[in-house]
CSV table of C-alpha atoms and ligand atoms in Angstrom, one decimal:
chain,number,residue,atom,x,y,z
A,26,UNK,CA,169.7,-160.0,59.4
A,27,UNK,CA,170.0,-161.9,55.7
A,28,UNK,CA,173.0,-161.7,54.3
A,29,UNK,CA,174.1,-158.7,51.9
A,30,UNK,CA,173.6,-160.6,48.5
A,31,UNK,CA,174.1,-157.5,46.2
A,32,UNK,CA,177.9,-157.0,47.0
A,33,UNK,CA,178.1,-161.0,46.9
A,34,UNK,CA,176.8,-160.7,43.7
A,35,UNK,CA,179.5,-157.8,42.4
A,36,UNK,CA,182.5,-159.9,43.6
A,37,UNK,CA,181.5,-163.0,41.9
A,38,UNK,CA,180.6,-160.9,38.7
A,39,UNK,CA,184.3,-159.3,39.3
A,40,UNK,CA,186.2,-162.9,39.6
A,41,UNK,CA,184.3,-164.1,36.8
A,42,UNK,CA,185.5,-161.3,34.6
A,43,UNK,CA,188.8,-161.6,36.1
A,44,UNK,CA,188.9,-165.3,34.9
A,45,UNK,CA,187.5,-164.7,31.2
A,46,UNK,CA,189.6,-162.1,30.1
A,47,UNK,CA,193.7,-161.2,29.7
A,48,UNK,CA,194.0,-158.1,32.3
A,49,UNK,CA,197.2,-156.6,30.7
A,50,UNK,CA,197.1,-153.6,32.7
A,51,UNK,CA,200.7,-153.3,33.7
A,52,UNK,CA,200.4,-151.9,37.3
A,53,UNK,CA,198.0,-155.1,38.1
A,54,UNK,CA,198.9,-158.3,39.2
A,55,UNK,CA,196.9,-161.3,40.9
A,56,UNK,CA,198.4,-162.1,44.7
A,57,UNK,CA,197.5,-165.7,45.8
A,58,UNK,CA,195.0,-166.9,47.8
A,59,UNK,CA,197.3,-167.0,50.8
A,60,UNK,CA,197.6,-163.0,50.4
A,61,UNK,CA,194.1,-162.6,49.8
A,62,UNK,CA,193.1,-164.6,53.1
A,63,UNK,CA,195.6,-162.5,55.2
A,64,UNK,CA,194.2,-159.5,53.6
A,65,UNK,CA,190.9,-160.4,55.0
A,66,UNK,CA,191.7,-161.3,58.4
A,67,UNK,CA,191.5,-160.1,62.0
A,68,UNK,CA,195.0,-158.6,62.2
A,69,UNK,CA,193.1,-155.6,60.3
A,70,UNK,CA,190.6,-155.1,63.8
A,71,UNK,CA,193.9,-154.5,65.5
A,72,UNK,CA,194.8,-150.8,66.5
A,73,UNK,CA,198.5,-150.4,66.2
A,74,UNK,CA,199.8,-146.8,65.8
A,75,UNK,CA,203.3,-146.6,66.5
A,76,UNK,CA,206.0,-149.2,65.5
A,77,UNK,CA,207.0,-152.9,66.7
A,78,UNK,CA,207.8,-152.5,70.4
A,79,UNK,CA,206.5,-149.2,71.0
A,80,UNK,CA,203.1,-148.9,70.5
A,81,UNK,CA,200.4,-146.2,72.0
A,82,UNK,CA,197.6,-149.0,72.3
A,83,UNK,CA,197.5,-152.8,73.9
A,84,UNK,CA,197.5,-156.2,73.2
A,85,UNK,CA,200.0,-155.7,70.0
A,86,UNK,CA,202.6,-158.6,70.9
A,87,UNK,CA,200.9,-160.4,68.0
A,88,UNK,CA,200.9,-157.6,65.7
A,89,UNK,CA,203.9,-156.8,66.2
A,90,UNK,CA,205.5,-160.2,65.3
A,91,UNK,CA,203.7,-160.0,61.9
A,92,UNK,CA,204.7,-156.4,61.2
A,93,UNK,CA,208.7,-157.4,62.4
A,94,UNK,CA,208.1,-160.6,59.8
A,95,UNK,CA,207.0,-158.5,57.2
A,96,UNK,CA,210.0,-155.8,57.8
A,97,UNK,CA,213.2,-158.8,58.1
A,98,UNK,CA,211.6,-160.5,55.0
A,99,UNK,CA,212.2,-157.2,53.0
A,100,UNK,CA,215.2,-156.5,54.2
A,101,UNK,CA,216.4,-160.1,52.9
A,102,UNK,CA,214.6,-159.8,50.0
A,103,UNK,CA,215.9,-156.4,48.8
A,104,UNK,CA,219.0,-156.5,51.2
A,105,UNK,CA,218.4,-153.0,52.7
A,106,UNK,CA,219.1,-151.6,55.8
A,107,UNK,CA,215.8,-150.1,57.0
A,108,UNK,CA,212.1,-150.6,56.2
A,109,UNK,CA,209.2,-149.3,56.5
A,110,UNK,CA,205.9,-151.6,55.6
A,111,UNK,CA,203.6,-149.1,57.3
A,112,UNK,CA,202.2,-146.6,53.7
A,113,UNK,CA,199.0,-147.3,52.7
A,114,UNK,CA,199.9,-147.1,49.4
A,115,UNK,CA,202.3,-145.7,46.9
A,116,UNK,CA,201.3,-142.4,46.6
A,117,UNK,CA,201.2,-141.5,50.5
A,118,UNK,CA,204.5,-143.1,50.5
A,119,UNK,CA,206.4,-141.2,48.0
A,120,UNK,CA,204.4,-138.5,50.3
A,121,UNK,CA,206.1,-139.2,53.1
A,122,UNK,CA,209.3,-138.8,51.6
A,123,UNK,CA,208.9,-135.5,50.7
A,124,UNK,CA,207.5,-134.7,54.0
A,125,UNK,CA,210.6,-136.4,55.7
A,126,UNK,CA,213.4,-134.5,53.6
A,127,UNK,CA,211.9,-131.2,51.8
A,128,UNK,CA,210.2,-128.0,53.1
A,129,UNK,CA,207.1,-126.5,50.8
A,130,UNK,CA,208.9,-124.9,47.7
A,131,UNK,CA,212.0,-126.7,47.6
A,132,UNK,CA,213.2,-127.7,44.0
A,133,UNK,CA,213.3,-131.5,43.1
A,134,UNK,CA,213.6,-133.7,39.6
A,135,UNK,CA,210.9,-136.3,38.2
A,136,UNK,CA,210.2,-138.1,34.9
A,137,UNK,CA,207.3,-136.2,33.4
A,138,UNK,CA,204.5,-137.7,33.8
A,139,UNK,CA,204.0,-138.0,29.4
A,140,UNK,CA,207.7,-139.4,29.4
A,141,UNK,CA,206.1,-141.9,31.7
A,142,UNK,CA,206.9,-140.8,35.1
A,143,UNK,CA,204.0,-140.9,38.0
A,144,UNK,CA,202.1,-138.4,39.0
A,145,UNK,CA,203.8,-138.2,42.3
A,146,UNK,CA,207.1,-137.0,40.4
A,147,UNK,CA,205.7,-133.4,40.0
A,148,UNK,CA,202.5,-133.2,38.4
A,149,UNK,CA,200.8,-129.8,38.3
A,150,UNK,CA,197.6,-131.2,39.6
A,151,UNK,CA,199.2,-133.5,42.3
A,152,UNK,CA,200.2,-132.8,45.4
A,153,UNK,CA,204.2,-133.1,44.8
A,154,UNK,CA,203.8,-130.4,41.8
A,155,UNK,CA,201.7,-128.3,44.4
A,156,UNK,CA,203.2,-128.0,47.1
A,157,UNK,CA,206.9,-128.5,45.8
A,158,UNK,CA,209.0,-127.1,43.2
A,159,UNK,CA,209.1,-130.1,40.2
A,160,UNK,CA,211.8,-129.9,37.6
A,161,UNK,CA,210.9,-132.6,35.1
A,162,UNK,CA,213.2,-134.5,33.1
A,163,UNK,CA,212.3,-136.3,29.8
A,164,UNK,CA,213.0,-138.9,27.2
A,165,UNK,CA,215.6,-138.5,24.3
A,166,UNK,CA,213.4,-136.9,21.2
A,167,UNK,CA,214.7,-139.3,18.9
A,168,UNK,CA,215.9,-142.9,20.8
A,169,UNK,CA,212.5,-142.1,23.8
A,170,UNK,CA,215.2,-143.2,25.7
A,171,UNK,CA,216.9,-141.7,29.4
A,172,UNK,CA,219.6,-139.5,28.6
A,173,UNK,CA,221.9,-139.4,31.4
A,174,UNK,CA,223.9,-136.5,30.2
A,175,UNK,CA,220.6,-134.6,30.2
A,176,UNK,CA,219.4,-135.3,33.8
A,177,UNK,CA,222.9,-134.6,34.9
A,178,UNK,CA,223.1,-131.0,33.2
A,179,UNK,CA,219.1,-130.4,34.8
A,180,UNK,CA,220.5,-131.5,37.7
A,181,UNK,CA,224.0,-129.4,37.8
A,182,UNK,CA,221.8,-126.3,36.5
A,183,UNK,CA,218.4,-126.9,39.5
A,184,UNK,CA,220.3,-127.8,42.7
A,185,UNK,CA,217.5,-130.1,43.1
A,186,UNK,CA,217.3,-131.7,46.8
A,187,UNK,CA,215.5,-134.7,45.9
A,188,UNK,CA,216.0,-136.6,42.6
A,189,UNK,CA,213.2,-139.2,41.6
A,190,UNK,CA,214.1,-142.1,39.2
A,191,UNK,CA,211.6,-144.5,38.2
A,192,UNK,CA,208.6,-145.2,36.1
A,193,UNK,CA,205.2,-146.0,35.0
A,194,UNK,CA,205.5,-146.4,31.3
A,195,UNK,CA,209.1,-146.5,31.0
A,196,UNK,CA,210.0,-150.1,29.4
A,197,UNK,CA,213.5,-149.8,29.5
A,198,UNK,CA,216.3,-150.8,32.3
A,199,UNK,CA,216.8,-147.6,34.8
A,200,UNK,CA,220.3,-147.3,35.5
A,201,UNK,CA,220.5,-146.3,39.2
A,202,UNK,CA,223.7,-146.4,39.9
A,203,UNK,CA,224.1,-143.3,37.5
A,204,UNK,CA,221.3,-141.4,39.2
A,205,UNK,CA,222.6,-141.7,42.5
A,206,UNK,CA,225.8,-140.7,41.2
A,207,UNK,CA,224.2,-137.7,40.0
A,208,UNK,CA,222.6,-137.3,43.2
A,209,UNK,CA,225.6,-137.4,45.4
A,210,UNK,CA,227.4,-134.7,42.9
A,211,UNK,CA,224.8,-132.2,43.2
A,212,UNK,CA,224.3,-133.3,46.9
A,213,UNK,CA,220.7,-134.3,46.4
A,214,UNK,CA,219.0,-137.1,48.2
A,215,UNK,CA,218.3,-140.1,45.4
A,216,UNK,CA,214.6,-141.7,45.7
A,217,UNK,CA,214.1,-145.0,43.2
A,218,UNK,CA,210.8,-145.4,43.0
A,219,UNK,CA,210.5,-149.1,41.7
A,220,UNK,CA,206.9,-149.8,42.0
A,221,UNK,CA,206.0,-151.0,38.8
A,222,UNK,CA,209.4,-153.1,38.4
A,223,UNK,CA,209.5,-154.3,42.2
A,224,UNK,CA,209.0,-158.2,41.7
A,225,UNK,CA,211.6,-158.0,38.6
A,226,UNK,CA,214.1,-156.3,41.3
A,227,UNK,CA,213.0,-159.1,43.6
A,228,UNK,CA,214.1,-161.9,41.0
A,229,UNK,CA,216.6,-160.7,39.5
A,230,UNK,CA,215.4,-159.5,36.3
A,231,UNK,CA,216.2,-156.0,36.5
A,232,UNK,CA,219.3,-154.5,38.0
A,233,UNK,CA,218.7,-153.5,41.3
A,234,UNK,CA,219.0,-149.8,43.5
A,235,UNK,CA,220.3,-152.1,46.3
A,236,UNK,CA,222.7,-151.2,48.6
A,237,UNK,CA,223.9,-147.9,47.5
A,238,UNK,CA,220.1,-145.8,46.8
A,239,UNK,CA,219.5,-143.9,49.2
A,240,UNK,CA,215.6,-144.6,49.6
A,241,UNK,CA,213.6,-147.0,47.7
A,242,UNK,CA,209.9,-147.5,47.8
A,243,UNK,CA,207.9,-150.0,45.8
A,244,UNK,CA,204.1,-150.8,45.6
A,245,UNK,CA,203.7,-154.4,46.7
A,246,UNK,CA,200.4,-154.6,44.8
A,247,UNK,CA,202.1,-154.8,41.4
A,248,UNK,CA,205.0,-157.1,39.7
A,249,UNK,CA,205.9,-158.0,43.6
A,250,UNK,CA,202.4,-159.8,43.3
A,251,UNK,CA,201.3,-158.5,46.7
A,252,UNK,CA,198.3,-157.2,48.4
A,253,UNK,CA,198.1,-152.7,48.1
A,254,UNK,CA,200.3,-151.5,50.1
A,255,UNK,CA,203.8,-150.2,49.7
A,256,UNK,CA,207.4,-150.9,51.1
A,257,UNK,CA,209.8,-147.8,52.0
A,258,UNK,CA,213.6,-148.7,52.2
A,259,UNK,CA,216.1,-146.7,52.9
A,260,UNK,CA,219.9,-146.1,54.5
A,261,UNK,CA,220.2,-146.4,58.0
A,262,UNK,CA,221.0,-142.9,58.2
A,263,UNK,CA,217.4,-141.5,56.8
A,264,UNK,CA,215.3,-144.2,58.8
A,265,UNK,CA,214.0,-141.9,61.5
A,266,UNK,CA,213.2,-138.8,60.0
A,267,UNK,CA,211.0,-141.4,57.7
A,268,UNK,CA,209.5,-143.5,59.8
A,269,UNK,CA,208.5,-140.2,61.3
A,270,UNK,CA,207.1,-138.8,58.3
A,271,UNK,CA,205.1,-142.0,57.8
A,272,UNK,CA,203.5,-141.9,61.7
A,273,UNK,CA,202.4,-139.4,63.0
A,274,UNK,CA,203.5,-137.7,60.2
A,275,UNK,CA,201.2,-138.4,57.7
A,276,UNK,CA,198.9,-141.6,58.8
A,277,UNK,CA,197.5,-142.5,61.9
A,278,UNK,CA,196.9,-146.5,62.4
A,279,UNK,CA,198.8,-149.0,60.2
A,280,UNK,CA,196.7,-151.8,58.4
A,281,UNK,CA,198.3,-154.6,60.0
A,282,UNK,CA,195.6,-157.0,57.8
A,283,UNK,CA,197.6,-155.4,54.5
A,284,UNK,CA,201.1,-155.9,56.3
A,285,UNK,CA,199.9,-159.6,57.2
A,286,UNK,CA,199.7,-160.0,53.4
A,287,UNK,CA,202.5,-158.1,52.7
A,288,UNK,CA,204.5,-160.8,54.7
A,289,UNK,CA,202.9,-163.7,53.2
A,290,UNK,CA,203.8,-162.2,49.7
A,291,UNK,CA,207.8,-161.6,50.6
A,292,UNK,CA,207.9,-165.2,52.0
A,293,UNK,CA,206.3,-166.1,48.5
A,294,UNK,CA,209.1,-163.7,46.2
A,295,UNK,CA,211.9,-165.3,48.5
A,296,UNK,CA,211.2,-168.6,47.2
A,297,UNK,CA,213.4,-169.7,44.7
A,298,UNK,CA,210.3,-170.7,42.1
A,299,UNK,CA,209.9,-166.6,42.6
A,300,UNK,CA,213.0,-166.1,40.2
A,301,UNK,CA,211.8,-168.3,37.5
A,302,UNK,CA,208.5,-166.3,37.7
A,303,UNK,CA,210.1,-162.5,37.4
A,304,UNK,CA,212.2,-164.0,34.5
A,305,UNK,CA,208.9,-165.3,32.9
A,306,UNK,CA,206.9,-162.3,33.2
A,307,UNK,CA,210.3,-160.5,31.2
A,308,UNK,CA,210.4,-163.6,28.5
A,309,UNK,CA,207.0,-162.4,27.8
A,310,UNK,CA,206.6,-159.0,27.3
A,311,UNK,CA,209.7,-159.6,25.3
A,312,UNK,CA,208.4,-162.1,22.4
A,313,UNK,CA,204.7,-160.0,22.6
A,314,UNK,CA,206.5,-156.9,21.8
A,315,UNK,CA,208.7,-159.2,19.2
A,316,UNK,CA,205.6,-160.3,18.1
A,317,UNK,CA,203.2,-157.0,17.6
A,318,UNK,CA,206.7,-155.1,15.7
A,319,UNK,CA,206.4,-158.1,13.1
A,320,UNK,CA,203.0,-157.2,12.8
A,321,UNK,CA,204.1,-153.7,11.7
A,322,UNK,CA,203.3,-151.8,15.4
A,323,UNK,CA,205.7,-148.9,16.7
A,324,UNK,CA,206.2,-149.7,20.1
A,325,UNK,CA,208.1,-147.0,22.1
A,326,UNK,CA,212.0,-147.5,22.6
A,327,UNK,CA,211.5,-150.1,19.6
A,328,UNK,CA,210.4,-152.8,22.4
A,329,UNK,CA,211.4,-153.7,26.2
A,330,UNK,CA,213.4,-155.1,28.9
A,331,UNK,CA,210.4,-154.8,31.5
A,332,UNK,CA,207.1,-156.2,32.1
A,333,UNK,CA,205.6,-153.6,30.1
A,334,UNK,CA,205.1,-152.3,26.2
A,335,UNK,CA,204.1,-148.9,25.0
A,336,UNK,CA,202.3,-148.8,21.4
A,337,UNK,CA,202.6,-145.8,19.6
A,338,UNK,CA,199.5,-145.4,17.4
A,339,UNK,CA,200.3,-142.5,15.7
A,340,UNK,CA,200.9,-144.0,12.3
A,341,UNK,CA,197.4,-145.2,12.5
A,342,UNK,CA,195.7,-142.1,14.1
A,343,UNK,CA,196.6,-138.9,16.7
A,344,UNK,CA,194.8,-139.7,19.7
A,345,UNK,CA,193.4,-143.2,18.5
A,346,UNK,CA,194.3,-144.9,22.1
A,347,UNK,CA,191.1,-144.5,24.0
A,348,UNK,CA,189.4,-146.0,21.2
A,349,UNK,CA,191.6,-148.7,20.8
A,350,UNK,CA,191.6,-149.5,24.5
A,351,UNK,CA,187.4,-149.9,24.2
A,352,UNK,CA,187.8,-152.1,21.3
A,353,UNK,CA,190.2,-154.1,23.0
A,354,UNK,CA,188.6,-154.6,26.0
A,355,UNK,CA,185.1,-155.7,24.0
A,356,UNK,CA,187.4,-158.2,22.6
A,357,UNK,CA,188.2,-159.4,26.1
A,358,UNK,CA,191.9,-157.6,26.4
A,359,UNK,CA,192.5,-155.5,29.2
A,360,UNK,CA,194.7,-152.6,28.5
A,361,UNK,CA,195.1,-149.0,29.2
A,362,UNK,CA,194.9,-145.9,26.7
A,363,UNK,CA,198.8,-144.0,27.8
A,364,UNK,CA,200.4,-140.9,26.4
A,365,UNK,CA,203.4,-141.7,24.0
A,366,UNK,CA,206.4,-139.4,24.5
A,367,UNK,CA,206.0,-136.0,23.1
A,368,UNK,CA,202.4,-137.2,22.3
A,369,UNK,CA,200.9,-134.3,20.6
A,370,UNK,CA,197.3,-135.6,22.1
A,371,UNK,CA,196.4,-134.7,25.6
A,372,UNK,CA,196.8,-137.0,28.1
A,373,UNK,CA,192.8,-138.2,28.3
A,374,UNK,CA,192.8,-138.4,24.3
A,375,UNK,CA,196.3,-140.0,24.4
A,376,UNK,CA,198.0,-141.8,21.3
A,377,UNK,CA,199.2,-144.9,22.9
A,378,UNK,CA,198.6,-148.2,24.7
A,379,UNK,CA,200.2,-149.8,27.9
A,380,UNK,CA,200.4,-153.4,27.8
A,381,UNK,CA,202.0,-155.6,30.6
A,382,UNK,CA,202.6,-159.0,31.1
A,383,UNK,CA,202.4,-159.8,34.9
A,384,UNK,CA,198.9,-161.1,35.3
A,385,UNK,CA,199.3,-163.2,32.0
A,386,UNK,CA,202.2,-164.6,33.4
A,387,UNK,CA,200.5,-165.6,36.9
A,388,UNK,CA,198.0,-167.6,35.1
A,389,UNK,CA,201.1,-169.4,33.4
A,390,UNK,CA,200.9,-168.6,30.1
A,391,UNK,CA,204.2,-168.7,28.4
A,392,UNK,CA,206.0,-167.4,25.1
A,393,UNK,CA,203.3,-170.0,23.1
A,394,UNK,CA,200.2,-167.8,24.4
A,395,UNK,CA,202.2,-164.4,23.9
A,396,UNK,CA,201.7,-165.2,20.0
A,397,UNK,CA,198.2,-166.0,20.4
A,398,UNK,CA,197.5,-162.5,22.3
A,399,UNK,CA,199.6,-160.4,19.5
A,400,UNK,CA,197.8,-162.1,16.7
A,401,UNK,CA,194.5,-160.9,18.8
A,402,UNK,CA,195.4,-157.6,19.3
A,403,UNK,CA,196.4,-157.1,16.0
A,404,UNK,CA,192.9,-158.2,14.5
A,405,UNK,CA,191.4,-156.3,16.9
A,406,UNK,CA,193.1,-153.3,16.1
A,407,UNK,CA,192.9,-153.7,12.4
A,408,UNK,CA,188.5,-154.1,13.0
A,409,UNK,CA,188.2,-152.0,15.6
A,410,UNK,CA,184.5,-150.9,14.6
A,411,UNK,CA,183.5,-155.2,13.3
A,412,UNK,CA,181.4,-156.1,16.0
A,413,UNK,CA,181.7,-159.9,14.7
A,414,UNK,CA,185.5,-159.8,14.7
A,415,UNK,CA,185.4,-158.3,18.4
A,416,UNK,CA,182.7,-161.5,19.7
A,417,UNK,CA,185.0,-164.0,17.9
A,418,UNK,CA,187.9,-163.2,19.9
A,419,UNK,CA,186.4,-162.4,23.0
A,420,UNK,CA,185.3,-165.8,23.1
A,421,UNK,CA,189.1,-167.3,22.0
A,422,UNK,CA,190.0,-165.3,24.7
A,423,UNK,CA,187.8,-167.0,26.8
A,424,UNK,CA,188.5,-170.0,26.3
A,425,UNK,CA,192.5,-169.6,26.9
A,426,UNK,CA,191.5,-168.1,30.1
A,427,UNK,CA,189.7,-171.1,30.9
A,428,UNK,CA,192.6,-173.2,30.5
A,429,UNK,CA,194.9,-171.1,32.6
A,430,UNK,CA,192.7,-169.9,35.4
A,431,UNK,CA,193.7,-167.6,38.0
A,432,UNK,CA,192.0,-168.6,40.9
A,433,UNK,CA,190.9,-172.4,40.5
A,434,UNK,CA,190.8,-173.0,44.5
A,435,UNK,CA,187.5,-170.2,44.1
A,436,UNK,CA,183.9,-171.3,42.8
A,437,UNK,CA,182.7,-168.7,40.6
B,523,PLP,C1,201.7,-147.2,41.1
B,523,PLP,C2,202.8,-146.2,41.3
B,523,PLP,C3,202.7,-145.3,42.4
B,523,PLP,C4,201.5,-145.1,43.3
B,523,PLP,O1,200.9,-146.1,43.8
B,523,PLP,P1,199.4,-146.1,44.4
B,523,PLP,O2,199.4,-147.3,45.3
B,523,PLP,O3,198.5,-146.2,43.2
B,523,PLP,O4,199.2,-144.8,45.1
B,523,PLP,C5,203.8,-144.5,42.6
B,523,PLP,N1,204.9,-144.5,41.8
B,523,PLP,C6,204.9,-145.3,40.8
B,523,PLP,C7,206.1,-145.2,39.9
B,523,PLP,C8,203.9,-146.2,40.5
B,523,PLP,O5,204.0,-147.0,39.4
């Protein structure tokens, strides 16, 4: 058999575009090589269903040690009582928790999706919206900021039984303490989910829901700088009923290959060089936002404490962000068109643009290149139809990318 060349050929065209241009998409991050390689390995041949110690198949002693790795490095990491590392992803995990604690119907509270909450949190079209009863909370008209005192009055009025905080396009601090507080008042069960913001929990650069939330999860693919997958932490007292909503619940075999790389990633966020990288990735979404405001941008909340920035192009054009996304990403900058809140656009013609910092950050570009990227996206944004202008900074942007290279163990 000769080898397959034409998916060769797609993965080396997909690193080289990885190295040549500034992924800013905030959800996406880089793991290391280290990940990568356990992603790709033999553990993922293994047939595991079941958990550590109990399987239904043979021959899992070794699996087992890497799942019960992955599992004690979380529970340092995060200091929780109970995890599971067995969801496929995020989505099937926030699944499971609804299939652990609610019946069909019951009433629960999400960020709407436009406010910047996740489709999981109630969306008409997704399965939680569905199946369940979503009550969506939103931003403050004026600030586009949480307001407590509204999501306690939703939730005194609703009798929710499950209470969602977190966010996609949020790029503010979430106080948890205050939603679990709220959650234990209306006696509703408290779910953070802290995909986006995981890794910044993990450092130290945003508060965390640690000890007192009743269940966590977190995508492991994004700030955390892990392989896809997800982590689901929770109280003692809730861990069967959700590691039996996760098998047989919902999934059958776990991907012990993904868990293998989900370990290799916590040992990586427990080092202490882990902190300094969280902080980083914060420092610099912090002097781009400073950055693009000076330029004369609105960005959403006025800037951020996160790893991610919201632009509000509304002064320049209702529904202007898929456009300006295209442009962008001619120009070698890799964002995402996002609704603003209370965007009067719908959500595939939206009015905004998510920018994060995470992958720019990996690469080790500091406060120095942040100025760089704003004065890019500014020109680009101000010629978004000059072809010339678009060529000229796609090759800058090359050539920065060049000098901080993601991968420079790989031959492209
Ligand atoms: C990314 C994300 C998810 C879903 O993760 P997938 O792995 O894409 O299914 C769920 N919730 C939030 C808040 C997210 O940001």
């Amino acid at each position: 058999m000769t080898p397959d060349v034409e998916v060769a050929a797609l993965l080396k065209q997909e690193l080289a575009r990885q190295e040549t241009v500034l992924s800013m998409i905030p959800s996406e991050n880089a793991p290391s090589l280290a990940v990568l390689e356990a992603v790709g390995s033999v553990a993922g041949n293994k047939y595991a269903e079941g958990y550590p110690g109990k399987r239904y198949y043979e021959g899992n002693a070794v699996v087992d040690k890497i799942e019960l790795l992955a599992i004690n490095r979380a529970k340092q990491l995060f200091n929780a009582e109970h995890v599971n590392v067995q969801a496929y992803s995020g989505s099937p995990a926030n699944q499971a928790v609804f299939l652990a604690f609610l019946k069909p119907g019951d009433t629960f509270m999400g960020l709407d999706l436009a406010c910047g909450g996740h489709l999981t949190h109630g969306s008409p079209v997704n399965f939680s919206g569905r199946i369940y009863k979503p009550v969506s909370y939103g931003l403050d008209k004026e600030t586009e900021l949480l307001d407590m005192n509204a999501v306690r009055e939703i939730a005194l009025r609703e009798k929710p039984k499950l209470i969602i905080s977190g966010l996609t396009a949020y790029p503010r601090t979430i106080n948890f303490k205050e939603f679990q507080k709220i959650a234990e008042e209306v006696g509703a069960i408290h779910l953070a989910d802290v995909s986006h913001i995981a890794g910044l929990i993990a450092g130290e650069s945003h508060p965390s829901p640690f000890p007192y939330t009743d269940l966590v999860m977190m995508t492991t693919h994004k700030t955390l700088r892990g392989p896809r997958g997800a982590l689901l932490l929770c109280k003692e007292k809730y861990a069967k009923e959700l590691d039996k909503a996760v098998f047989p619940g919902l999934q059958g075999g776990p991907h012990e290959n993904n868990i293998a790389g989900i370990a290799v990633a916590l040992y990586e966020a427990l080092q202490p060089t882990f902190k300094e990288y969280s902080l980083q990735i914060v420092k610099n979404a912090s002097v781009l936002a400073k950055e693009l405001m000076n330029k004369g941008f609105k960005l959403v909340t006025n800037g951020t404490d996160n790893h991610l920035i919201l632009m509000d192009l509304r002064q320049q054009g209702i529904s202007l962000g898929k456009q300006a996304a295209f442009a962008l990403n001619e120009a070698g900058i890799c964002c995402n068109m996002n609704s603003v809140p209370y965007d009067p656009a719908l959500p595939y013609k939206p009015s905004g643009l998510r920018f994060g910092t995470p992958i720019l950050t990996t690469r080790g570009m500091k406060e120095q290149e942040m100025k760089l990227v704003a004065g890019w996206i500014t020109e680009v944004l101000q010629n978004m139809d000059n072809s010339g202008t678009k060529l000229r900074i796609a090759k800058e942007v090359k050539e920065l990318c060049l000098r901080f290279p993601l991968y420079p163990e790989l031959k492209q």
